[in-house]
Amino acid sequence: MNRRAILALLAMLTLLPLDAAMAQSALPAVAIKTAADGAQTYSLTFQVLILMTVLTLLPAILLAMTAFTRIIIVLSILRQALGMATTPSNQILTGLALFMTFFVMSATIEQSYANGIKPYLDGQMAGEVALDRTIAPLKKFMLAQTRENDLQLFTKLSGKTPFATPDDVPLSVLIPTFMTSELKTAFQIGFMVFIPFLVIDLVVASVLMSMGMMMLSPVLVSLPFKIMLFVVVDGWTLLMGTLAASFHQ
């Protein structure tokens, strides 16, 4: 046996006690315990797994269950109406939409935390009950924004009978209904935002045409007038106030 083989054998023998110690100190396997009243508690490993899963799905939850979708679409339509493709940048619009989402949904977030998350963290409530109470304010918020015809459509597509109460609507039906209603509302607000700037573009194009200035771009000339109009009417404050007031609590 050569020298390298002897050294490798000694290294393996040295690591054997370390492997045994690591196996003994490893995290416990997933354990689910059912209490006498039917409530279930989970081991720490399973709780960490659930937390990592929620963090992975957080962008989808933000888009599908909050006010973010409506706000970011309206802001994007505003930028298109102004005629500026990259100003404000996507990062600025996303940050503004994110903070506006927290502002609009602050009451809903506080209710979810107080009713479900805090009692669970304090050990006063089982996981399943805490999850239901955490989702309940979000369902109430989404139901307030949905249209009745959209809810009927997705209820029919899911093959379910009409629900007796709003609390009976499952998330599998409520989330696509909410997103469809949000898209429709966002396009309606965007249409109202687009009209004044479109009028300015038409007036500028007509004036340039009548003056025979064919080679001058109407978009280039109308851009300062659109920016001036937006600043004079305090457009950002007006738009943010309109968006915040458009959500039914």
Coordinates of N, CA and C in Angstrom, one line a residue:
M1 N 0.9 -1.2 0.0 CA 0.0 0.0 0.0 C 0.9 1.2 0.0
N2 N 0.7 2.2 -1.0 CA 1.5 3.3 -1.1 C 1.2 4.4 0.0
R3 N 1.9 5.4 0.0 CA 1.8 6.4 1.0 C 0.5 7.2 0.9
R4 N 0.0 7.5 -0.3 CA -1.2 8.2 -0.5 C -2.4 7.4 0.0
A5 N -2.4 6.1 -0.3 CA -3.5 5.3 0.2 C -3.6 5.3 1.7
I6 N -2.4 5.2 2.4 CA -2.4 5.2 3.8 C -2.9 6.5 4.4
L7 N -2.5 7.6 3.8 CA -3.0 8.9 4.3 C -4.5 9.0 4.1
A8 N -5.1 8.6 2.9 CA -6.5 8.6 2.7 C -7.3 7.8 3.7
L9 N -6.7 6.6 4.1 CA -7.4 5.7 5.0 C -7.4 6.4 6.4
L10 N -6.3 7.0 6.8 CA -6.3 7.7 8.1 C -7.2 8.9 8.1
A11 N -7.4 9.6 7.0 CA -8.3 10.7 7.0 C -9.8 10.2 7.1
M12 N -10.1 9.1 6.5 CA -11.5 8.5 6.6 C -11.7 8.1 8.0
L13 N -10.7 7.4 8.7 CA -10.9 7.0 10.1 C -11.1 8.2 11.0
T14 N -10.4 9.3 10.7 CA -10.5 10.5 11.5 C -11.9 11.1 11.4
L15 N -12.5 11.1 10.2 CA -13.8 11.7 10.0 C -15.0 10.9 10.5
L16 N -14.8 9.6 10.8 CA -15.9 8.8 11.2 C -16.5 9.3 12.5
P17 N -15.8 9.7 13.6 CA -16.4 10.2 14.8 C -17.1 11.5 14.5
L18 N -16.6 12.4 13.6 CA -17.2 13.6 13.2 C -18.5 13.4 12.5
D19 N -18.6 12.4 11.6 CA -19.9 12.1 11.0 C -20.9 11.7 12.0
A20 N -20.5 10.9 12.9 CA -21.5 10.4 13.9 C -22.0 11.5 14.8
A21 N -21.1 12.5 15.2 CA -21.5 13.6 16.0 C -22.5 14.5 15.2
M22 N -22.2 14.7 13.9 CA -23.1 15.5 13.1 C -24.4 14.9 12.9
A23 N -24.5 13.6 12.8 CA -25.7 12.9 12.6 C -26.6 13.0 13.9
Q24 N -25.9 13.0 15.1 CA -26.6 13.1 16.3 C -27.2 14.5 16.5
S25 N -26.4 15.5 16.0 CA -26.8 16.9 16.2 C -27.7 17.5 15.1
A26 N -28.1 16.6 14.2 CA -28.9 17.1 13.0 C -30.2 17.5 13.5
L27 N -30.9 18.3 12.7 CA -32.2 18.8 13.0 C -33.2 17.6 13.0
P28 N -34.2 17.6 13.9 CA -35.1 16.5 13.9 C -35.9 16.4 12.6
A29 N -36.4 15.3 12.3 CA -37.2 15.1 11.1 C -38.6 15.8 11.3
V30 N -39.3 15.9 10.1 CA -40.6 16.6 10.2 C -41.5 15.8 11.1
A31 N -42.2 16.5 12.0 CA -43.1 15.9 12.9 C -44.3 16.7 13.0
I32 N -45.5 16.0 12.9 CA -46.8 16.7 13.0 C -47.5 16.0 14.2
K33 N -47.9 16.8 15.2 CA -48.6 16.2 16.3 C -50.0 16.8 16.4
T34 N -50.9 15.9 16.6 CA -52.4 16.2 16.7 C -52.8 16.2 18.1
A35 N -53.3 17.3 18.6 CA -53.8 17.4 19.9 C -55.2 16.8 20.1
A36 N -55.7 16.8 21.3 CA -57.0 16.2 21.6 C -58.1 16.9 20.9
D37 N -58.0 18.2 20.8 CA -59.0 19.0 20.2 C -58.9 19.0 18.7
G38 N -58.0 18.3 18.1 CA -57.8 18.2 16.6 C -56.9 19.2 16.1
A39 N -56.3 20.1 16.9 CA -55.4 21.1 16.4 C -54.0 20.4 16.1
Q40 N -53.3 20.9 15.1 CA -52.1 20.3 14.7 C -50.9 21.2 15.0
T41 N -49.8 20.7 15.5 CA -48.6 21.5 15.7 C -47.5 20.8 14.9
Y42 N -46.5 21.7 14.4 CA -45.5 21.2 13.5 C -44.1 21.4 14.2
S43 N -43.2 20.6 13.8 CA -41.8 20.7 14.3 C -41.2 21.9 13.7
L44 N -40.1 22.4 14.3 CA -39.4 23.5 13.9 C -38.9 23.4 12.4
T45 N -38.4 22.2 12.0 CA -38.0 22.0 10.7 C -39.1 22.2 9.7
F46 N -40.3 21.8 10.0 CA -41.4 21.9 9.1 C -41.8 23.4 9.0
Q47 N -41.8 24.1 10.1 CA -42.1 25.5 10.1 C -41.1 26.3 9.2
V48 N -39.8 26.0 9.3 CA -38.8 26.6 8.4 C -39.1 26.3 7.0
L49 N -39.5 25.1 6.7 CA -39.8 24.7 5.3 C -41.0 25.6 4.8
I50 N -42.1 25.7 5.6 CA -43.2 26.5 5.2 C -42.8 28.0 5.0
L51 N -42.0 28.5 5.9 CA -41.5 29.9 5.8 C -40.7 30.1 4.5
M52 N -39.8 29.2 4.1 CA -39.1 29.3 2.9 C -40.0 29.2 1.6
T53 N -41.0 28.4 1.7 CA -42.0 28.3 0.6 C -42.8 29.6 0.5
V54 N -43.2 30.2 1.6 CA -43.9 31.4 1.5 C -43.0 32.5 0.9
L55 N -41.8 32.6 1.3 CA -40.9 33.6 0.7 C -40.7 33.4 -0.8
T56 N -40.7 32.2 -1.2 CA -40.5 31.9 -2.6 C -41.7 32.4 -3.4
L57 N -42.9 32.2 -2.8 CA -44.2 32.6 -3.5 C -44.5 34.1 -3.2
L58 N -43.7 34.8 -2.5 CA -44.1 36.2 -2.1 C -44.3 37.1 -3.3
P59 N -43.5 37.0 -4.4 CA -43.8 37.9 -5.6 C -45.1 37.5 -6.2
A60 N -45.5 36.2 -6.3 CA -46.8 35.9 -6.9 C -47.9 36.3 -6.0
I61 N -47.7 36.2 -4.6 CA -48.8 36.7 -3.7 C -48.9 38.2 -3.8
L62 N -47.8 38.9 -4.0 CA -47.9 40.4 -4.1 C -48.7 40.8 -5.4
L63 N -48.5 40.1 -6.5 CA -49.2 40.4 -7.7 C -50.6 39.9 -7.7
A64 N -50.9 38.8 -7.1 CA -52.2 38.2 -7.2 C -53.2 38.6 -6.1
M65 N -52.7 39.1 -5.0 CA -53.6 39.2 -3.8 C -53.6 40.6 -3.2
T66 N -52.9 41.6 -3.9 CA -52.8 42.9 -3.3 C -53.2 43.9 -4.3
A67 N -53.0 45.2 -3.9 CA -53.4 46.3 -4.8 C -52.2 46.7 -5.8
F68 N -51.2 45.9 -5.7 CA -50.0 46.3 -6.5 C -50.3 46.3 -8.0
T69 N -51.1 45.3 -8.5 CA -51.3 45.2 -9.9 C -52.0 46.4 -10.5
R70 N -53.0 46.9 -9.9 CA -53.7 48.1 -10.4 C -52.8 49.3 -10.4
I71 N -52.1 49.5 -9.3 CA -51.2 50.7 -9.2 C -50.1 50.7 -10.3
I72 N -49.4 49.6 -10.5 CA -48.3 49.6 -11.4 C -48.8 49.7 -12.8
I73 N -50.0 49.2 -13.2 CA -50.5 49.3 -14.5 C -50.9 50.8 -14.8
V74 N -51.5 51.4 -13.9 CA -51.9 52.8 -14.1 C -50.6 53.7 -14.2
L75 N -49.6 53.5 -13.4 CA -48.4 54.2 -13.5 C -47.7 54.0 -14.8
S76 N -47.7 52.8 -15.3 CA -47.1 52.5 -16.6 C -47.9 53.2 -17.8
I77 N -49.2 53.2 -17.7 CA -50.0 53.9 -18.7 C -49.7 55.4 -18.7
L78 N -49.5 55.9 -17.5 CA -49.2 57.4 -17.3 C -47.9 57.7 -18.0
R79 N -46.9 56.8 -17.8 CA -45.6 57.1 -18.4 C -45.7 57.0 -20.0
Q80 N -46.5 56.1 -20.5 CA -46.7 56.0 -21.9 C -47.5 57.2 -22.4
A81 N -48.5 57.7 -21.7 CA -49.2 58.9 -22.1 C -48.4 60.1 -22.2
L82 N -47.4 60.2 -21.2 CA -46.5 61.4 -21.2 C -45.5 61.3 -22.4
G83 N -45.3 60.1 -23.0 CA -44.4 60.0 -24.1 C -43.0 59.8 -23.7
M84 N -42.7 59.4 -22.4 CA -41.4 59.1 -22.0 C -41.3 57.6 -21.7
A85 N -40.4 57.0 -22.5 CA -40.4 55.5 -22.5 C -39.6 55.0 -21.2
T86 N -38.7 55.8 -20.7 CA -37.9 55.3 -19.6 C -37.8 56.2 -18.4
T87 N -38.6 57.2 -18.4 CA -38.7 58.2 -17.3 C -40.1 58.4 -16.8
P88 N -40.4 58.1 -15.6 CA -39.5 57.5 -14.5 C -39.2 56.1 -14.9
S89 N -38.1 55.6 -14.3 CA -37.6 54.3 -14.6 C -38.5 53.2 -14.0
N90 N -38.3 52.0 -14.4 CA -39.1 50.9 -13.9 C -38.8 50.7 -12.4
Q91 N -37.6 50.9 -11.9 CA -37.3 50.8 -10.5 C -38.1 51.8 -9.7
I92 N -38.2 53.1 -10.2 CA -38.9 54.1 -9.4 C -40.4 53.8 -9.4
L93 N -41.0 53.4 -10.6 CA -42.4 53.0 -10.6 C -42.7 51.8 -9.7
T94 N -41.9 50.8 -9.7 CA -42.1 49.7 -8.9 C -42.0 50.0 -7.4
G95 N -41.0 50.9 -7.0 CA -40.9 51.3 -5.6 C -42.1 52.1 -5.2
L96 N -42.6 53.0 -6.0 CA -43.7 53.8 -5.7 C -45.0 53.0 -5.6
A97 N -45.2 52.0 -6.5 CA -46.3 51.1 -6.5 C -46.3 50.3 -5.2
L98 N -45.1 49.8 -4.8 CA -44.9 49.0 -3.6 C -45.3 49.7 -2.4
F99 N -44.8 50.9 -2.2 CA -45.2 51.7 -1.0 C -46.7 52.2 -1.0
M100 N -47.2 52.4 -2.2 CA -48.6 52.7 -2.3 C -49.5 51.5 -1.9
T101 N -49.0 50.3 -2.3 CA -49.7 49.1 -1.9 C -49.7 48.9 -0.4
F102 N -48.6 49.2 0.3 CA -48.5 49.1 1.7 C -49.5 50.1 2.4
F103 N -49.5 51.3 1.8 CA -50.4 52.4 2.3 C -51.8 52.0 2.2
V104 N -52.2 51.5 1.0 CA -53.6 51.2 0.8 C -54.1 50.0 1.6
M105 N -53.2 49.0 1.8 CA -53.5 47.8 2.5 C -53.0 47.8 3.9
S106 N -52.7 48.9 4.5 CA -52.2 48.9 5.9 C -53.2 48.4 6.9
A107 N -54.4 48.7 6.7 CA -55.4 48.2 7.7 C -55.6 46.7 7.5
T108 N -55.6 46.2 6.3 CA -55.7 44.8 6.0 C -54.5 44.0 6.6
I109 N -53.3 44.5 6.4 CA -52.1 43.9 6.9 C -52.1 43.9 8.4
E110 N -52.6 45.0 9.1 CA -52.6 45.0 10.5 C -53.6 44.0 11.1
Q111 N -54.8 43.9 10.4 CA -55.8 42.9 10.8 C -55.2 41.5 10.7
S112 N -54.5 41.2 9.6 CA -54.0 39.8 9.4 C -52.9 39.5 10.5
Y113 N -52.1 40.5 10.8 CA -51.1 40.3 11.8 C -51.7 40.1 13.2
A114 N -52.7 40.9 13.5 CA -53.3 40.9 14.9 C -54.1 39.6 15.0
N115 N -54.8 39.2 14.0 CA -55.8 38.1 14.1 C -55.1 36.7 14.0
G116 N -54.0 36.6 13.2 CA -53.5 35.3 12.9 C -52.0 35.2 13.2
I117 N -51.2 36.1 12.7 CA -49.7 35.9 12.9 C -49.2 36.1 14.3
K118 N -49.7 37.1 15.0 CA -49.2 37.4 16.3 C -49.6 36.3 17.3
P119 N -50.9 35.8 17.3 CA -51.3 34.7 18.2 C -50.5 33.5 17.9
Y120 N -50.2 33.2 16.7 CA -49.4 32.0 16.3 C -48.0 32.1 16.9
L121 N -47.4 33.3 16.7 CA -46.0 33.5 17.2 C -45.9 33.4 18.7
D122 N -47.0 33.8 19.3 CA -47.1 33.8 20.8 C -47.4 32.4 21.3
G123 N -47.7 31.5 20.4 CA -48.1 30.1 20.9 C -49.5 30.0 21.4
Q124 N -50.4 30.9 21.0 CA -51.8 30.9 21.5 C -52.7 30.3 20.5
M125 N -52.2 29.9 19.3 CA -53.1 29.4 18.3 C -52.4 28.4 17.4
A126 N -53.1 27.4 17.0 CA -52.6 26.4 16.1 C -52.3 26.9 14.7
G127 N -51.5 26.2 13.9 CA -51.1 26.7 12.6 C -52.2 26.9 11.6
E128 N -53.1 25.9 11.6 CA -54.2 25.9 10.6 C -55.2 27.1 10.9
V129 N -55.5 27.2 12.2 CA -56.5 28.3 12.6 C -55.8 29.7 12.3
A130 N -54.5 29.8 12.6 CA -53.8 31.1 12.4 C -53.8 31.4 10.9
L131 N -53.6 30.4 10.0 CA -53.6 30.6 8.6 C -54.9 31.1 8.1
D132 N -56.0 30.5 8.6 CA -57.3 30.9 8.1 C -57.6 32.4 8.6
R133 N -57.2 32.7 9.8 CA -57.5 34.0 10.3 C -56.6 35.1 9.6
T134 N -55.4 34.7 9.2 CA -54.5 35.6 8.5 C -55.0 35.9 7.1
I135 N -55.6 34.9 6.4 CA -56.1 35.0 5.1 C -57.4 35.8 5.0
A136 N -58.2 35.7 6.1 CA -59.6 36.2 6.1 C -59.6 37.7 5.8
P137 N -58.8 38.6 6.3 CA -58.8 40.0 5.9 C -58.4 40.2 4.5
L138 N -57.5 39.4 3.9 CA -57.1 39.5 2.5 C -58.3 39.1 1.6
K139 N -59.0 38.1 2.0 CA -60.2 37.7 1.2 C -61.2 38.8 1.2
K140 N -61.4 39.4 2.4 CA -62.4 40.5 2.5 C -62.0 41.7 1.6
F141 N -60.7 42.0 1.6 CA -60.2 43.1 0.7 C -60.4 42.7 -0.8
M142 N -60.1 41.5 -1.2 CA -60.2 41.1 -2.6 C -61.7 41.0 -3.0
L143 N -62.5 40.6 -2.1 CA -64.0 40.5 -2.5 C -64.5 41.9 -2.7
A144 N -64.0 42.9 -1.9 CA -64.5 44.2 -2.1 C -64.2 44.8 -3.4
Q145 N -63.1 44.3 -4.1 CA -62.7 44.9 -5.4 C -63.2 44.1 -6.5
T146 N -63.8 42.9 -6.3 CA -64.2 42.1 -7.4 C -65.6 42.5 -7.9
R147 N -65.9 42.2 -9.2 CA -67.2 42.4 -9.8 C -68.0 41.1 -9.7
E148 N -69.3 41.3 -9.6 CA -70.2 40.2 -9.5 C -70.1 39.3 -10.8
N149 N -70.1 39.9 -11.9 CA -70.1 39.1 -13.2 C -68.8 38.3 -13.3
D150 N -67.7 38.9 -12.9 CA -66.4 38.1 -12.9 C -66.4 36.9 -12.0
L151 N -67.0 37.2 -10.8 CA -67.1 36.1 -9.8 C -68.0 34.9 -10.4
Q152 N -69.1 35.3 -11.0 CA -70.0 34.3 -11.6 C -69.3 33.5 -12.7
L153 N -68.5 34.2 -13.5 CA -67.8 33.6 -14.6 C -66.8 32.5 -14.1
F154 N -66.0 32.9 -13.1 CA -65.0 31.9 -12.6 C -65.6 30.8 -11.8
T155 N -66.8 31.1 -11.1 CA -67.5 30.1 -10.4 C -68.0 29.1 -11.4
K156 N -68.5 29.5 -12.5 CA -69.0 28.6 -13.5 C -67.9 27.8 -14.2
L157 N -66.8 28.5 -14.4 CA -65.7 27.8 -15.0 C -65.1 26.7 -14.1
S158 N -65.2 26.9 -12.8 CA -64.6 26.0 -11.8 C -65.6 24.8 -11.6
G159 N -66.8 24.9 -12.2 CA -67.7 23.8 -12.0 C -68.4 23.7 -10.7
K160 N -68.4 24.8 -9.9 CA -69.0 24.9 -8.6 C -70.4 25.6 -8.7
T161 N -71.2 25.4 -7.7 CA -72.5 26.1 -7.6 C -72.2 27.4 -7.0
P162 N -73.2 28.4 -7.2 CA -73.0 29.7 -6.6 C -72.9 29.6 -5.1
F163 N -72.0 30.4 -4.5 CA -71.7 30.4 -3.1 C -72.7 31.2 -2.3
A164 N -73.1 30.6 -1.2 CA -74.1 31.2 -0.3 C -73.6 32.5 0.3
T165 N -72.4 32.6 0.8 CA -71.9 33.8 1.4 C -70.5 34.0 0.8
P166 N -70.0 35.3 0.9 CA -68.7 35.6 0.4 C -67.6 34.8 1.1
D167 N -67.8 34.4 2.4 CA -66.8 33.6 3.1 C -66.6 32.2 2.5
D168 N -67.6 31.7 1.7 CA -67.5 30.4 1.1 C -66.7 30.4 -0.2
V169 N -66.3 31.5 -0.7 CA -65.6 31.6 -1.9 C -64.1 31.1 -1.7
P170 N -63.7 30.1 -2.3 CA -62.3 29.6 -2.1 C -61.3 30.5 -2.8
L171 N -60.0 30.4 -2.4 CA -59.0 31.2 -3.1 C -58.8 30.8 -4.5
S172 N -59.0 29.6 -4.9 CA -58.8 29.1 -6.2 C -59.8 29.8 -7.2
V173 N -60.9 30.3 -6.7 CA -61.9 31.1 -7.5 C -61.7 32.6 -7.3
L174 N -61.4 33.0 -6.1 CA -61.3 34.4 -5.8 C -60.1 35.1 -6.4
I175 N -58.9 34.4 -6.4 CA -57.7 35.1 -6.9 C -57.8 35.4 -8.4
P176 N -58.2 34.5 -9.3 CA -58.4 34.9 -10.7 C -59.5 35.9 -10.9
T177 N -60.5 35.9 -10.1 CA -61.6 36.9 -10.2 C -61.1 38.2 -9.8
F178 N -60.3 38.3 -8.7 CA -59.7 39.5 -8.3 C -58.8 40.1 -9.3
M179 N -57.9 39.3 -9.9 CA -56.9 39.8 -10.9 C -57.7 40.3 -12.1
T180 N -58.7 39.6 -12.6 CA -59.4 40.1 -13.7 C -60.1 41.4 -13.5
S181 N -60.7 41.6 -12.3 CA -61.4 42.8 -11.9 C -60.3 44.0 -11.8
E182 N -59.2 43.6 -11.2 CA -58.1 44.7 -11.1 C -57.6 45.1 -12.5
L183 N -57.4 44.2 -13.4 CA -57.0 44.6 -14.7 C -58.1 45.5 -15.4
K184 N -59.3 45.2 -15.2 CA -60.4 46.0 -15.8 C -60.4 47.4 -15.2
T185 N -60.3 47.5 -13.9 CA -60.3 48.8 -13.2 C -59.1 49.6 -13.6
A186 N -57.9 48.9 -13.7 CA -56.7 49.7 -14.0 C -56.8 50.2 -15.4
F187 N -57.4 49.5 -16.4 CA -57.5 50.0 -17.7 C -58.5 51.2 -17.8
Q188 N -59.5 51.1 -17.0 CA -60.5 52.2 -17.0 C -59.9 53.5 -16.4
I189 N -59.1 53.4 -15.3 CA -58.4 54.6 -14.8 C -57.3 55.0 -15.8
G190 N -56.6 54.1 -16.4 CA -55.6 54.5 -17.4 C -56.2 55.2 -18.6
F191 N -57.4 54.8 -19.0 CA -58.1 55.5 -20.1 C -58.3 57.0 -19.8
M192 N -58.8 57.2 -18.6 CA -59.1 58.6 -18.1 C -57.8 59.4 -18.0
V193 N -56.7 58.7 -17.6 CA -55.4 59.4 -17.5 C -54.9 59.8 -18.9
F194 N -55.1 58.9 -19.9 CA -54.5 59.0 -21.2 C -55.2 60.1 -22.0
I195 N -56.5 60.4 -21.8 CA -57.3 61.3 -22.7 C -56.7 62.7 -22.7
P196 N -56.4 63.4 -21.6 CA -55.9 64.8 -21.7 C -54.6 64.9 -22.5
F197 N -53.7 63.9 -22.3 CA -52.4 63.9 -23.1 C -52.6 63.6 -24.6
L198 N -53.6 62.8 -24.9 CA -53.9 62.5 -26.3 C -54.4 63.8 -27.0
V199 N -55.2 64.6 -26.2 CA -55.8 65.8 -26.8 C -54.6 66.8 -27.1
I200 N -53.6 66.9 -26.2 CA -52.5 67.7 -26.5 C -51.7 67.3 -27.7
D201 N -51.5 66.0 -27.9 CA -50.8 65.4 -29.0 C -51.6 65.8 -30.3
L202 N -52.9 65.7 -30.3 CA -53.7 66.0 -31.5 C -53.6 67.5 -31.8
V203 N -53.7 68.4 -30.8 CA -53.7 69.8 -31.1 C -52.3 70.2 -31.6
V204 N -51.2 69.7 -31.0 CA -49.9 70.0 -31.5 C -49.7 69.5 -32.9
A205 N -50.2 68.3 -33.2 CA -50.0 67.7 -34.6 C -50.8 68.5 -35.6
S206 N -52.0 69.0 -35.2 CA -52.8 69.8 -36.1 C -52.1 71.2 -36.4
V207 N -51.6 71.8 -35.3 CA -50.9 73.1 -35.5 C -49.7 72.9 -36.4
L208 N -48.9 71.9 -36.2 CA -47.7 71.7 -37.0 C -48.1 71.4 -38.5
M209 N -49.1 70.7 -38.6 CA -49.6 70.4 -40.0 C -50.0 71.6 -40.7
S210 N -50.8 72.5 -40.0 CA -51.3 73.7 -40.6 C -50.1 74.7 -40.9
M211 N -49.0 74.6 -40.2 CA -47.9 75.5 -40.4 C -46.9 74.9 -41.4
G212 N -47.2 73.7 -41.9 CA -46.4 73.1 -42.9 C -45.1 72.6 -42.4
M213 N -45.0 72.4 -41.1 CA -43.8 71.8 -40.5 C -43.9 70.3 -40.4
M214 N -43.7 69.7 -41.6 CA -43.9 68.2 -41.7 C -42.8 67.5 -41.0
M215 N -41.6 68.0 -41.1 CA -40.4 67.3 -40.6 C -40.2 67.3 -39.1
L216 N -40.9 68.2 -38.4 CA -40.8 68.3 -37.0 C -41.7 67.3 -36.3
S217 N -41.2 66.5 -35.4 CA -42.0 65.4 -34.7 C -43.0 66.1 -33.8
P218 N -44.3 65.7 -33.9 CA -45.3 66.3 -32.9 C -45.0 65.8 -31.5
V219 N -44.5 64.6 -31.4 CA -44.2 64.1 -30.0 C -43.2 64.9 -29.3
L220 N -42.1 65.3 -30.0 CA -41.1 66.1 -29.5 C -41.6 67.5 -29.0
V221 N -42.5 68.1 -29.8 CA -43.1 69.4 -29.4 C -44.1 69.3 -28.3
S222 N -44.9 68.3 -28.3 CA -45.9 68.1 -27.3 C -45.4 67.7 -25.9
L223 N -44.3 67.1 -25.9 CA -43.8 66.6 -24.6 C -43.6 67.7 -23.5
P224 N -43.0 68.9 -23.8 CA -43.0 69.9 -22.8 C -44.3 70.4 -22.3
F225 N -45.3 70.5 -23.3 CA -46.6 70.9 -22.9 C -47.3 69.9 -22.0
K226 N -47.1 68.6 -22.2 CA -47.7 67.6 -21.4 C -47.1 67.5 -20.0
I227 N -45.8 67.7 -20.0 CA -45.1 67.8 -18.7 C -45.6 69.0 -17.9
M228 N -45.7 70.2 -18.6 CA -46.2 71.4 -17.9 C -47.6 71.2 -17.4
L229 N -48.5 70.6 -18.2 CA -49.8 70.4 -17.7 C -49.9 69.5 -16.5
F230 N -49.1 68.4 -16.5 CA -49.1 67.5 -15.4 C -48.5 68.1 -14.1
V231 N -47.6 69.0 -14.3 CA -47.0 69.7 -13.1 C -48.0 70.8 -12.6
V232 N -48.6 71.5 -13.5 CA -49.5 72.6 -13.1 C -50.7 72.0 -12.3
V233 N -51.3 70.9 -12.7 CA -52.4 70.4 -12.0 C -52.1 69.5 -10.8
D234 N -50.7 69.5 -10.5 CA -50.2 68.6 -9.4 C -50.6 67.2 -9.6
G235 N -50.2 66.7 -10.8 CA -50.6 65.4 -11.3 C -50.3 64.2 -10.4
W236 N -49.1 64.2 -9.8 CA -48.7 63.1 -8.9 C -49.6 63.0 -7.7
T237 N -49.9 64.1 -7.1 CA -50.8 64.0 -5.9 C -52.2 63.7 -6.3
L238 N -52.7 64.2 -7.4 CA -54.0 63.9 -7.9 C -54.1 62.4 -8.2
L239 N -53.1 61.9 -8.9 CA -53.2 60.5 -9.3 C -53.1 59.5 -8.2
M240 N -52.2 59.8 -7.2 CA -52.0 59.0 -6.0 C -53.3 59.0 -5.2
G241 N -53.9 60.2 -5.0 CA -55.1 60.2 -4.3 C -56.3 59.5 -4.9
T242 N -56.4 59.6 -6.3 CA -57.4 58.9 -7.0 C -57.2 57.4 -6.9
L243 N -56.0 56.9 -7.0 CA -55.7 55.5 -6.9 C -56.0 55.0 -5.5
A244 N -55.6 55.7 -4.5 CA -55.9 55.2 -3.1 C -57.4 55.2 -2.9
A245 N -58.2 56.2 -3.4 CA -59.6 56.2 -3.2 C -60.4 55.2 -4.0
S246 N -59.7 54.7 -5.1 CA -60.4 53.7 -5.9 C -60.6 52.3 -5.3
F247 N -59.9 52.1 -4.2 CA -60.0 50.8 -3.5 C -61.1 50.8 -2.5
H248 N -62.0 49.8 -2.5 CA -63.1 49.7 -1.6 C -62.6 48.9 -0.4
Q249 N -62.7 49.5 0.8 CA -62.3 48.8 2.0 C -63.5 48.1 2.7

